[in-house]
Amino acid sequence: MNQKSRDPIESLFSEERVFPPPDAFAQAAGLNEARYRELLAEAERDYEGFWAKRAREEIDWITPFARTLNASEAPHYRWFEDGTLNVSANCLDRHIAERGNKPAILFEGEPGDVRVLTYAELLAEVGRFANALRAQGIDKGDRVIIYMPMVPEAVIAMQACARIGAIHSVVFGGFSAESLKGRIEDAQAVAVITADGGHRGGRVIALKTVCDKVLADCPSVRSVIVLQRAGNPIAWQEGRDIWWHDAVAGRDSHCPPVAVDAEHPLYILYTSGSTGQPKGIQHAAAGYLLGTILTMRWVFDIRDDDVFWCTADVGWVTGHSYVAYGPLACGATMVMYEGAPTIPDAGRFWQLCERHRISVFYTAPTAIRALKKLGDEYPRRYRLDRLRLLGTVGEPINPEAWMWFHDVIGQGRCPIVDTWWQTETGVHMIAPIPGVTPLKPGSCTRPLPGIVADVVDGEGRSIDDPNTGGYLVIRRPWPSMLRTIWGDPERYRETYWARFENRFYVSGDGARRDADGYFWVMGRVDDVLKVSGHRLGTMEIESALVAHPLVAEAAVVGRPDEVTGEAICAFVVMRATRPRPEERPAVTETLRRWVADQIGPIAKPAEIRYTDNLPKTRSGKIMRRLLRAVASGQGITEDVSTLENPDIIRQIQDEGAA
Ligand code: ATP
Ligand code: MG
């Protein structure tokens, strides 16, 4: 086989179901077919003009920009660079006249405490806290670590940083002391904002105690601001630690927003680490803000009477774009929930939907699969009739999980926006327009206006053959793109641009396009399996397994095989308990035959291992590289403390030995 034919990824899978937008939805949608076509045509005709127009319409500038795109130091692109603005003023101040008394945040703690913050109240809290940061000597450009539970103060802290031009770096509250330390050091942070503890899964997560394990070794940190949330006992270092309530006591609620350049870094966020060492992704104020606003309108069809709930933690990019910034920049009402979906029982999400009258609900496939496994009786207990739009992000969604979300949660009435994007892209890149785009379960559909996504082969040529997968790339820079990897411009170029000589942004994902131009993400390029000369993505085989009624979740990886090059090894979580050893050969044969029937004999797993759970990152993504090591009999050498469920590794290894 020659080099050329080795690069494409073969597709074995075809999904025939199509769901056009319901008439009622399409008629009421903010972006209709005609307007959508206009936007596409406008971007096609004059790419920079298209973005300049959007930036002038959507952002309140302090100094208007004249220069739209500067590509002189590509791939370090600069957008709207001679303009100045303040992101927090765009999220808060500009709504006060019309929406001062409108709820901005509806918060519910895991123990059930509820708190409502109107736009006017949120602005005052942000102002007070911004003044408190100033009083701690924190200034424009300083880096501030936010290590908090999912409480309104996490958003207040992020907005307060934006208000004074400090650069925040949120670290997910479930991360270990070592991960926290690595991020503090990499960012050279001057302050840490944390809490005594947060409620999660029926326990108190002692955040301040985790900080204390490493802060002695982090000389850059001068102050630690501690929110009192869970009331758990904590240690204290005078002179460095200060309670949040003391820091804000007596402070003015008015803090004038600082003008920053469009390209001023708004934040650094480390990626989730599914594929390796996390990267400090740096985003720029104006372009990022613009992306969050447009996608809130286009993809979430956000309206003044909506109650929007994105379940992501602020520790992930999704919690930045669609909790801390996007909804506020659009003047929306949003829900924040502190805890786990299964406390007190598996109905908590649906109870929240009923109680807060949620109309737009955005979550991850991992949550959907987990809640589906727990049974339909939970959603059936609650009134979900206010829901009008659903969304997913984080991984490809298996058509089976999509159908459940659509039928049981959306009751057949709600479009589902499957949004493909990354920490690096800042906001949605490929996603449906819910009032316009017919949906196909498992496809993120088409690129948004102004986003030039493509699928290319190993030489960088567009692949037009509908059944052939390749590299998912973005051909032109876009405003909300990452600007660099913090402190490591070389790694930025190497990771995202070098593969095709800086010609386009390389996402690292594999995808194919179907005959209608719909994109289907096939998994990570690094995870592609090479079986008997065929290159297969992980997504299709996993989807076939999950479509079997016995199976709740599946992950497939390759292990070296003398005959076939690589053999397919599947890790399967059953809907019920794991089959007993004597039952396994029959179950395995059933599933192997099922995969062969569904997508073809070549995709039949050589081996199936049964487990109670899959190893996942803290954001719920399957860690295939760990499974690959287990499948090939190698030991696991890396730190597994960043896993959501490190204990599962032992079970999976023992299972292999059995
Ligand atoms: P790291 O880059 O450190 O390995 P990560 O890629 O998991 O971490 P994120 O930026 O949070 O970190 O995730 C982006 C990735 O998630 C995408 O590259 C893609 O693989 C996957 N993804 C996100 N949304 C979708 C979606 N709707 N469909 C398919 N895949 C998706
Ligand atoms: Mg990634």
XYZ file of C-alpha atoms and ligand atoms in Angstrom:
690
model
C 0.000 0.000 0.000
C 1.361 3.412 -0.828
C 1.630 6.352 1.523
C -1.374 8.179 0.107
C -3.899 5.445 0.673
C -2.612 4.912 4.184
C -3.600 8.331 5.424
C -7.390 8.403 5.077
C -9.556 6.891 7.767
C -12.165 4.475 6.494
C -15.769 4.864 7.461
C -17.953 1.810 7.875
C -20.903 3.455 9.408
C -23.969 5.150 8.084
C -26.711 6.848 10.001
C -29.888 7.368 8.020
C -32.126 9.204 10.477
C -32.721 12.906 9.805
C -34.606 15.320 12.071
C -35.622 18.597 10.456
C -36.230 21.518 12.846
C -39.773 21.389 14.230
C -41.902 24.098 12.530
C -42.703 25.882 15.760
C -39.023 26.082 16.641
C -37.988 27.260 13.197
C -40.616 30.010 13.140
C -39.589 31.449 16.500
C -35.821 31.052 16.026
C -33.573 34.112 16.151
C -31.592 32.929 13.138
C -33.762 31.754 10.273
C -32.845 30.110 7.006
C -32.734 33.342 4.968
C -30.575 35.215 7.468
C -28.284 32.207 7.866
C -27.737 32.052 4.093
C -26.958 35.764 4.102
C -24.337 35.309 6.791
C -22.697 32.460 4.889
C -22.651 34.505 1.697
C -21.294 37.542 3.498
C -18.413 35.546 5.027
C -17.680 34.007 1.636
C -17.633 37.373 -0.118
C -15.545 39.327 2.381
C -14.105 37.286 5.199
C -12.534 40.082 7.220
C -15.440 42.414 6.580
C -17.804 39.773 7.908
C -15.925 39.537 11.202
C -15.421 43.294 11.496
C -19.155 43.833 11.099
C -19.986 41.256 13.758
C -17.404 42.756 16.142
C -18.880 46.255 15.690
C -22.434 45.018 16.183
C -21.872 42.838 19.226
C -19.146 44.450 21.327
C -19.226 47.755 23.207
C -15.801 49.154 22.409
C -14.013 51.784 24.471
C -11.828 52.646 21.470
C -13.207 51.341 18.179
C -10.826 49.259 16.092
C -9.784 50.071 12.553
C -7.608 47.034 11.766
C -9.507 43.750 11.600
C -6.880 41.045 11.141
C -3.131 41.210 11.391
C -1.487 38.092 9.969
C 2.058 39.447 9.793
C 3.262 37.069 12.481
C 1.161 34.087 11.497
C 0.321 31.666 12.968
C 0.149 34.228 15.775
C -2.877 36.082 14.452
C -4.180 39.314 15.926
C -7.783 40.476 15.684
C -9.183 44.008 16.096
C -5.807 44.887 17.623
C -6.094 48.675 17.767
C -9.424 48.535 19.618
C -9.835 48.607 23.397
C -12.650 47.266 25.541
C -13.502 45.680 28.851
C -15.023 42.207 28.812
C -16.735 42.535 32.184
C -18.416 45.788 31.127
C -19.718 43.907 28.086
C -21.111 41.186 30.335
C -22.632 43.341 33.065
C -22.682 47.141 32.866
C -24.354 47.297 29.501
C -27.384 45.339 30.696
C -28.149 47.364 33.799
C -30.447 49.938 32.223
C -32.747 47.335 30.683
C -32.154 44.243 32.774
C -30.860 45.381 36.160
C -33.499 43.378 38.004
C -33.377 40.353 35.763
C -31.798 37.254 37.344
C -28.338 36.676 35.940
C -27.517 33.600 38.035
C -29.886 31.070 39.586
C -27.609 29.078 41.838
C -28.355 25.805 43.559
C -25.883 24.159 45.918
C -25.631 20.409 46.247
C -27.250 20.562 49.719
C -30.218 22.354 48.096
C -29.516 25.998 49.030
C -30.733 28.391 46.325
C -29.454 31.881 45.604
C -30.542 34.365 42.942
C -28.296 37.182 41.725
C -29.763 39.847 39.475
C -27.605 41.681 36.965
C -27.426 44.704 39.283
C -26.431 42.527 42.236
C -23.868 40.619 40.211
C -22.309 43.848 38.954
C -22.031 45.135 42.530
C -20.431 41.879 43.727
C -17.979 41.895 40.831
C -17.116 45.551 41.508
C -16.535 44.931 45.194
C -14.382 41.913 44.556
C -12.429 43.698 41.811
C -11.646 46.444 44.322
C -10.588 43.768 46.800
C -8.195 42.297 44.226
C -6.744 45.740 43.662
C -6.281 46.172 47.391
C -4.237 42.966 47.349
C -1.930 44.625 44.851
C -3.220 42.643 41.881
C -2.936 44.533 38.639
C -3.491 44.358 34.911
C -1.609 41.431 33.387
C -1.086 39.593 36.693
C -2.069 35.936 36.709
C -4.625 34.751 39.229
C -5.457 31.101 39.879
C -9.113 30.345 40.609
C -9.585 27.015 42.385
C -13.208 27.049 43.433
C -16.365 24.991 43.726
C -19.193 25.699 41.232
C -20.616 28.631 43.167
C -21.447 32.162 41.954
C -18.202 33.458 43.465
C -16.274 31.477 40.849
C -17.925 33.572 38.134
C -17.599 36.725 40.239
C -13.859 36.083 40.569
C -13.438 35.530 36.817
C -15.443 38.655 35.977
C -13.524 40.691 38.570
C -10.225 39.666 36.982
C -11.551 40.675 33.582
C -12.670 43.990 35.063
C -9.153 44.960 36.139
C -7.346 43.239 33.271
C -5.843 40.470 35.432
C -5.465 37.127 33.626
C -7.277 34.276 35.310
C -6.455 30.634 35.115
C -9.186 28.450 36.514
C -8.089 25.067 37.831
C -10.828 22.461 38.138
C -11.730 21.928 41.800
C -11.246 18.163 41.514
C -7.593 18.432 40.539
C -4.865 17.216 42.847
C -2.285 19.348 44.635
C 0.356 18.422 42.049
C -1.807 19.506 39.112
C -2.584 22.752 40.906
C 1.083 23.366 41.578
C 2.076 22.730 37.975
C -0.426 25.308 36.787
C 0.523 27.919 39.404
C 4.167 27.548 38.417
C 3.573 27.584 34.695
C 1.452 30.743 34.957
C 3.636 32.317 37.695
C 0.457 33.321 39.492
C 0.531 36.049 42.151
C -2.709 35.039 43.857
C -4.980 32.061 44.420
C -8.718 32.403 44.940
C -10.202 29.360 46.591
C -12.775 28.203 49.157
C -12.604 26.261 52.389
C -14.475 23.530 50.563
C -17.265 22.712 48.138
C -20.001 20.082 48.098
C -19.635 17.317 45.563
C -21.010 13.797 45.535
C -22.272 14.058 49.100
C -18.811 14.965 50.418
C -16.910 18.140 51.149
C -14.008 18.710 48.772
C -11.445 20.501 50.950
C -9.972 22.926 48.435
C -7.985 25.144 50.794
C -6.335 22.083 52.312
C -5.202 21.003 48.841
C -3.754 24.484 48.245
C -1.884 24.332 51.534
C -0.055 21.193 50.403
C 1.750 23.101 47.667
C 1.662 26.821 48.385
C 4.845 26.693 50.460
C 6.587 25.643 47.231
C 4.977 28.368 45.120
C 6.892 31.568 45.908
C 5.081 33.582 43.209
C 1.826 33.467 45.214
C 1.516 36.459 47.530
C -2.130 36.222 48.534
C -4.765 33.563 48.955
C -8.394 34.670 49.121
C -10.637 32.082 50.736
C -14.399 31.926 50.317
C -16.282 30.408 53.220
C -18.560 27.870 51.612
C -18.595 24.453 53.291
C -17.529 25.469 56.802
C -14.907 22.721 57.071
C -11.878 23.415 59.297
C -8.827 24.778 57.485
C -5.290 25.877 58.263
C -4.398 29.534 58.010
C -1.264 31.487 57.201
C -1.398 35.030 58.515
C -0.221 37.640 56.070
C -0.950 35.432 53.056
C -4.483 34.142 53.574
C -7.531 36.379 53.727
C -11.213 35.480 53.882
C -13.278 36.588 50.903
C -15.772 38.305 53.234
C -12.966 40.251 54.916
C -11.405 41.155 51.584
C -14.631 42.747 50.337
C -15.777 44.267 53.641
C -16.319 48.001 53.273
C -15.251 48.053 49.609
C -16.995 50.209 47.076
C -19.284 48.216 44.784
C -18.290 50.460 41.944
C -15.073 49.568 40.158
C -14.498 51.332 36.865
C -13.770 48.763 34.119
C -10.183 49.003 32.876
C -9.679 49.437 29.140
C -7.543 46.644 27.704
C -6.312 46.040 24.175
C -8.381 43.656 22.101
C -5.469 41.214 22.174
C -4.910 41.463 25.929
C -5.022 37.921 27.358
C -8.359 37.301 29.057
C -7.348 33.957 30.470
C -5.108 30.934 30.339
C -6.780 27.556 30.558
C -5.063 24.193 30.599
C -6.617 21.541 28.325
C -8.170 18.473 29.854
C -5.213 16.236 29.059
C -6.959 13.365 27.251
C -4.018 13.028 24.925
C -1.024 14.112 26.980
C 0.494 16.871 29.035
C -2.022 19.752 29.392
C -1.329 22.887 27.387
C -1.852 26.431 28.739
C -4.216 27.796 26.136
C -4.191 31.599 25.971
C -7.250 33.512 24.790
C -7.545 37.173 23.799
C -10.224 39.488 25.173
C -12.146 40.788 22.159
C -12.088 37.887 19.729
C -13.051 35.437 22.423
C -15.895 37.601 23.712
C -17.231 37.977 20.174
C -17.224 34.208 19.659
C -19.141 33.543 22.855
C -21.831 36.078 21.963
C -22.346 34.866 18.411
C -22.552 31.214 19.337
C -24.994 31.953 22.194
C -27.225 33.547 19.551
C -26.645 31.248 16.602
C -26.357 27.855 18.260
C -28.276 28.296 21.523
C -30.807 30.686 19.969
C -30.698 32.535 23.285
C -33.723 34.705 24.072
C -34.588 37.080 26.847
C -37.089 34.677 28.411
C -34.787 31.651 28.359
C -33.313 29.952 31.378
C -30.014 28.554 30.172
C -28.137 25.752 31.887
C -24.719 24.573 30.840
C -23.728 21.833 33.281
C -19.977 22.220 32.730
C -17.716 23.206 35.582
C -15.940 26.561 35.258
C -12.725 24.511 35.308
C -13.314 23.601 31.621
C -13.512 25.814 28.598
C -17.216 25.044 28.327
C -17.704 26.596 31.753
C -15.789 29.666 30.570
C -17.590 30.269 27.305
C -21.065 29.122 28.313
C -21.188 29.890 32.044
C -18.820 32.732 32.946
C -18.973 34.824 29.752
C -21.396 33.962 26.923
C -24.724 33.939 28.785
C -23.878 37.144 30.670
C -22.637 38.929 27.559
C -26.069 38.184 26.057
C -27.999 39.280 29.157
C -29.403 35.795 29.702
C -30.536 34.063 32.883
C -28.438 31.021 33.674
C -28.385 28.234 36.205
C -25.313 27.140 38.143
C -25.330 23.880 40.081
C -22.594 22.992 42.521
C -22.826 19.243 42.826
C -23.014 15.812 41.263
C -25.891 14.632 39.022
C -26.647 11.679 41.312
C -27.166 13.508 44.637
C -29.566 12.740 46.277
C -30.480 10.470 43.338
C -30.166 10.170 39.575
C -33.058 12.593 39.101
C -31.195 15.703 40.268
C -30.612 17.210 36.818
C -34.245 16.760 35.856
C -35.395 18.145 39.180
C -33.248 21.230 38.536
C -34.781 21.556 35.060
C -38.274 21.525 36.546
C -37.536 23.744 39.546
C -35.719 26.494 37.648
C -37.858 26.218 34.515
C -34.832 25.548 32.325
C -35.427 26.021 28.615
C -31.975 25.402 27.107
C -29.912 22.531 28.510
C -26.296 21.801 27.508
C -24.310 18.834 28.790
C -21.766 16.138 27.860
C -22.284 12.725 26.231
C -20.656 11.061 29.245
C -23.409 12.478 31.486
C -26.098 11.458 29.012
C -24.816 7.871 28.829
C -24.515 7.676 32.617
C -28.037 9.028 33.216
C -29.478 6.810 30.503
C -27.937 3.784 32.193
C -29.666 4.706 35.458
C -33.075 4.413 33.840
C -35.985 6.382 32.398
C -37.943 6.480 35.636
C -35.893 9.459 36.871
C -36.631 11.900 34.054
C -40.246 10.677 34.001
C -40.755 11.975 37.543
C -40.267 15.602 36.523
C -41.929 18.093 34.248
C -39.529 18.815 31.430
C -42.031 20.681 29.281
C -40.219 24.009 29.427
C -37.154 22.554 27.670
C -36.968 23.749 24.084
C -33.362 23.105 23.068
C -30.712 20.561 24.074
C -26.996 20.505 23.412
C -23.925 18.295 23.796
C -20.176 18.800 23.865
C -16.969 17.019 24.787
C -16.928 13.833 22.766
C -18.688 12.438 19.750
C -22.179 11.458 20.886
C -23.182 7.928 19.962
C -26.428 7.915 17.981
C -27.953 5.660 20.652
C -27.342 8.205 23.409
C -28.498 10.985 21.081
C -31.830 9.208 20.500
C -32.402 8.786 24.221
C -31.638 12.447 24.867
C -33.978 13.401 22.056
C -36.868 11.088 22.942
C -36.781 10.873 26.733
C -35.389 14.265 27.783
C -36.459 16.377 24.805
C -39.689 14.392 24.436
C -39.217 14.524 20.696
C -39.799 18.269 20.707
C -36.334 19.761 21.195
C -33.578 20.040 18.603
C -30.168 18.848 19.817
C -27.137 20.948 18.993
C -24.075 18.682 18.891
C -21.293 21.250 19.159
C -17.767 20.409 18.018
C -15.086 22.691 19.397
C -12.026 22.687 21.658
C -10.365 24.663 24.415
C -8.209 26.021 21.604
C -11.079 27.179 19.397
C -12.705 29.080 22.282
C -16.259 28.563 21.082
C -18.389 26.297 18.881
C -16.942 25.775 15.415
C -19.084 23.083 13.824
C -22.628 22.961 15.125
C -26.228 23.066 13.935
C -28.300 26.234 13.713
C -31.295 24.789 15.573
C -34.030 26.547 13.587
C -32.384 25.783 10.261
C -30.188 22.688 10.172
C -31.757 19.220 9.822
C -30.070 17.009 12.422
C -28.441 13.608 12.033
C -27.735 11.767 15.292
C -23.978 11.639 15.834
C -23.058 14.472 13.471
C -22.102 17.989 14.564
C -23.453 19.004 11.125
C -21.827 22.030 9.446
C -19.303 24.767 10.226
C -20.743 28.027 11.550
C -20.699 31.139 9.359
C -17.146 32.479 9.100
C -15.568 29.147 10.072
C -13.751 27.430 7.216
C -13.454 23.838 8.403
C -12.198 21.091 6.133
C -11.177 17.445 6.111
C -7.790 16.813 4.503
C -5.569 13.858 3.723
C -1.942 13.363 4.756
C -0.782 15.823 2.116
C -3.224 18.506 3.140
C -5.607 18.052 0.213
C -9.341 18.346 0.791
C -11.050 14.975 0.863
C -14.253 15.063 -1.119
C -15.108 11.384 -1.034
C -18.040 11.187 1.380
C -16.926 7.987 3.063
C -13.336 8.859 3.726
C -12.052 10.403 6.910
C -8.976 12.527 7.442
C -7.626 15.379 9.510
C -10.149 17.942 10.728
C -8.572 21.348 10.079
C -9.615 25.019 10.015
C -8.405 26.832 6.934
C -8.636 30.450 8.052
C -7.968 32.162 11.384
C -11.035 33.139 13.403
C -11.432 35.711 16.196
C -11.922 33.348 19.161
C -8.937 31.136 18.328
C -6.175 30.570 20.868
C -3.316 33.006 20.502
C -0.545 30.792 21.778
C 0.397 28.280 24.443
C 1.301 30.334 27.493
C 5.054 30.836 27.584
C 5.695 28.335 24.794
C 5.113 29.740 21.294
C 7.201 26.946 19.809
C 4.894 24.276 21.201
C 1.966 26.271 19.811
C 3.383 26.129 16.294
C 4.494 22.548 16.651
C 1.154 21.282 18.000
C -1.333 23.096 15.799
C 0.441 24.281 12.667
C 3.577 22.328 11.807
C 1.851 19.218 10.428
C 0.904 21.083 7.229
C 3.582 23.820 7.113
C 1.452 26.506 8.833
C -1.201 26.319 6.135
C -4.054 25.618 8.499
C -4.990 24.943 12.089
C -4.799 21.230 12.849
C -7.321 20.163 15.481
C -5.917 16.693 16.171
C -9.333 15.135 15.540
C -10.249 12.869 12.655
C -13.479 13.462 10.742
C -15.330 12.688 7.559
C -17.936 14.560 5.581
C -21.026 12.894 4.185
C -22.704 13.560 0.860
C -24.646 16.480 2.387
C -21.456 18.112 3.669
C -22.155 17.114 7.268
C -19.121 16.564 9.493
C -18.772 13.369 11.530
C -15.992 13.424 14.097
C -14.387 9.981 14.138
C -12.183 10.355 17.220
C -8.645 11.589 17.819
C -6.164 11.138 15.006
C -3.769 9.607 17.559
C -6.356 6.957 18.430
C -6.895 5.696 14.868
C -6.585 1.895 14.620
C -4.640 0.182 11.873
C -6.190 -3.209 11.239
C -5.100 -5.369 8.287
C -4.204 -2.305 6.265
C -7.418 -0.460 7.148
C -7.384 2.702 9.242
C -10.445 2.886 11.477
C -11.600 5.633 13.822
C -12.685 4.773 17.360
C -16.081 6.462 17.234
C -17.854 4.153 14.810
C -16.910 0.911 16.535
C -17.788 2.350 19.935
C -21.125 3.562 18.627
C -21.902 0.136 17.220
C -21.201 -1.441 20.610
C -23.259 1.145 22.502
C -26.158 0.512 20.136
C -26.471 -3.019 21.562
C -29.153 -3.141 24.286
C -26.775 -4.827 26.758
C -24.103 -2.124 26.500
C -23.960 1.231 28.312
C -20.498 2.471 27.326
C -17.588 1.315 25.234
C -14.062 2.328 24.335
C -11.929 0.697 21.680
C -8.173 0.819 21.237
C -5.609 -1.027 19.168
C -2.997 -3.415 20.495
C -0.079 -4.697 18.461
C -0.851 -7.908 16.580
C 1.583 -9.888 14.467
C -0.971 -10.798 11.839
C -3.235 -7.797 11.510
C -0.828 -5.031 12.572
C -3.220 -3.964 15.254
C -6.035 -5.909 16.835
C -9.170 -4.216 18.139
C -9.570 -4.412 21.873
C -12.886 -3.181 23.294
C -13.564 -2.193 26.888
C -17.251 -2.506 27.604
C -19.485 -1.340 30.441
C -22.740 -3.294 30.504
C -26.087 -1.742 31.382
C -26.433 -4.372 34.095
C -23.557 -5.889 36.073
C -20.459 -7.376 34.474
C -21.048 -10.840 33.033
C -19.686 -13.678 35.210
C -16.589 -15.432 33.831
C -18.602 -18.397 32.576
C -21.038 -16.088 30.763
C -18.369 -14.080 29.008
C -17.589 -16.215 25.956
C -21.256 -16.146 24.914
C -21.677 -12.399 25.539
C -18.445 -11.671 23.721
C -19.531 -13.736 20.736
C -22.876 -11.903 20.657
C -21.226 -8.499 20.698
C -18.608 -9.451 18.113
C -21.303 -10.682 15.766
C -23.344 -7.550 16.443
C -20.460 -5.261 15.456
C -19.825 -7.330 12.338
C -23.511 -7.011 11.361
C -23.740 -3.332 12.201
C -20.626 -2.046 10.490
C -18.646 -4.955 9.027
C -16.405 -7.893 9.937
C -13.224 -5.827 9.797
C -14.417 -3.859 12.838
C -15.080 -6.963 14.950
C -13.154 -6.653 18.230
C -10.510 -9.357 18.659
C -10.964 -9.057 22.391
C -13.617 -7.645 24.712
C -12.937 -6.794 28.334
C -15.706 -6.025 30.789
C -15.407 -3.326 33.381
C -17.645 -1.339 35.734
C -16.455 1.969 34.368
C -13.979 3.470 31.918
C -10.987 5.572 32.925
C -11.951 9.184 32.339
C -10.454 12.618 32.687
C -12.030 14.900 35.233
C -14.082 16.376 32.429
C -15.493 12.924 31.722
C -13.592 11.998 28.580
C -12.420 8.473 27.988
C -8.625 8.171 28.343
C -7.878 5.844 25.478
C -4.138 6.150 25.819
C -4.338 4.427 29.222
C -6.514 1.703 27.774
C -4.021 1.257 24.966
C -1.258 0.651 27.494
C -3.421 -1.876 29.357
C -4.480 -3.662 26.164
C -0.920 -4.092 24.977
C 0.169 -5.415 28.367
C 2.417 -2.441 29.133
C 2.452 -1.042 32.617
C 0.956 2.376 33.263
C 3.793 4.716 34.060
C 2.010 8.031 34.115
C 0.296 9.819 36.962
C -3.298 8.587 37.134
C -4.312 10.976 39.921
C -5.824 13.282 37.318
C -8.363 10.573 36.501
C -11.912 10.924 37.705
C -11.802 7.297 38.871
C -8.185 6.099 39.302
C -9.268 2.845 40.989
C -10.833 1.585 37.809
C -7.378 1.061 36.299
C -6.698 -1.793 38.714
C -9.953 -3.524 37.841
C -9.238 -3.199 34.143
C -5.731 -4.595 34.567
C -6.913 -7.488 36.753
C -9.641 -8.186 34.273
C -7.022 -8.628 31.567
C -5.018 -11.009 33.712
C -8.111 -13.099 34.546
P -6.013 17.519 25.464
O -5.974 18.412 24.265
O -5.147 17.984 26.585
O -5.818 16.075 25.108
P -8.904 17.572 25.313
O -8.709 17.633 23.831
O -9.754 16.460 25.846
O -7.495 17.585 26.077
P -10.756 19.791 25.286
O -10.247 20.980 24.589
O -11.630 20.010 26.466
O -9.545 18.943 25.817
O -11.594 18.897 24.305
C -11.676 19.105 22.911
C -11.859 17.772 22.225
O -13.088 17.156 22.627
C -11.977 17.851 20.730
O -10.701 17.920 20.122
C -12.728 16.577 20.386
O -11.847 15.463 20.353
C -13.659 16.421 21.543
N -14.996 16.987 21.236
C -15.540 18.079 21.792
N -16.797 18.271 21.342
C -17.048 17.286 20.465
C -18.185 16.942 19.658
N -19.310 17.634 19.685
N -18.058 15.866 18.856
C -16.934 15.143 18.830
N -15.846 15.404 19.572
C -15.894 16.463 20.386
Mg -7.314 18.619 22.714
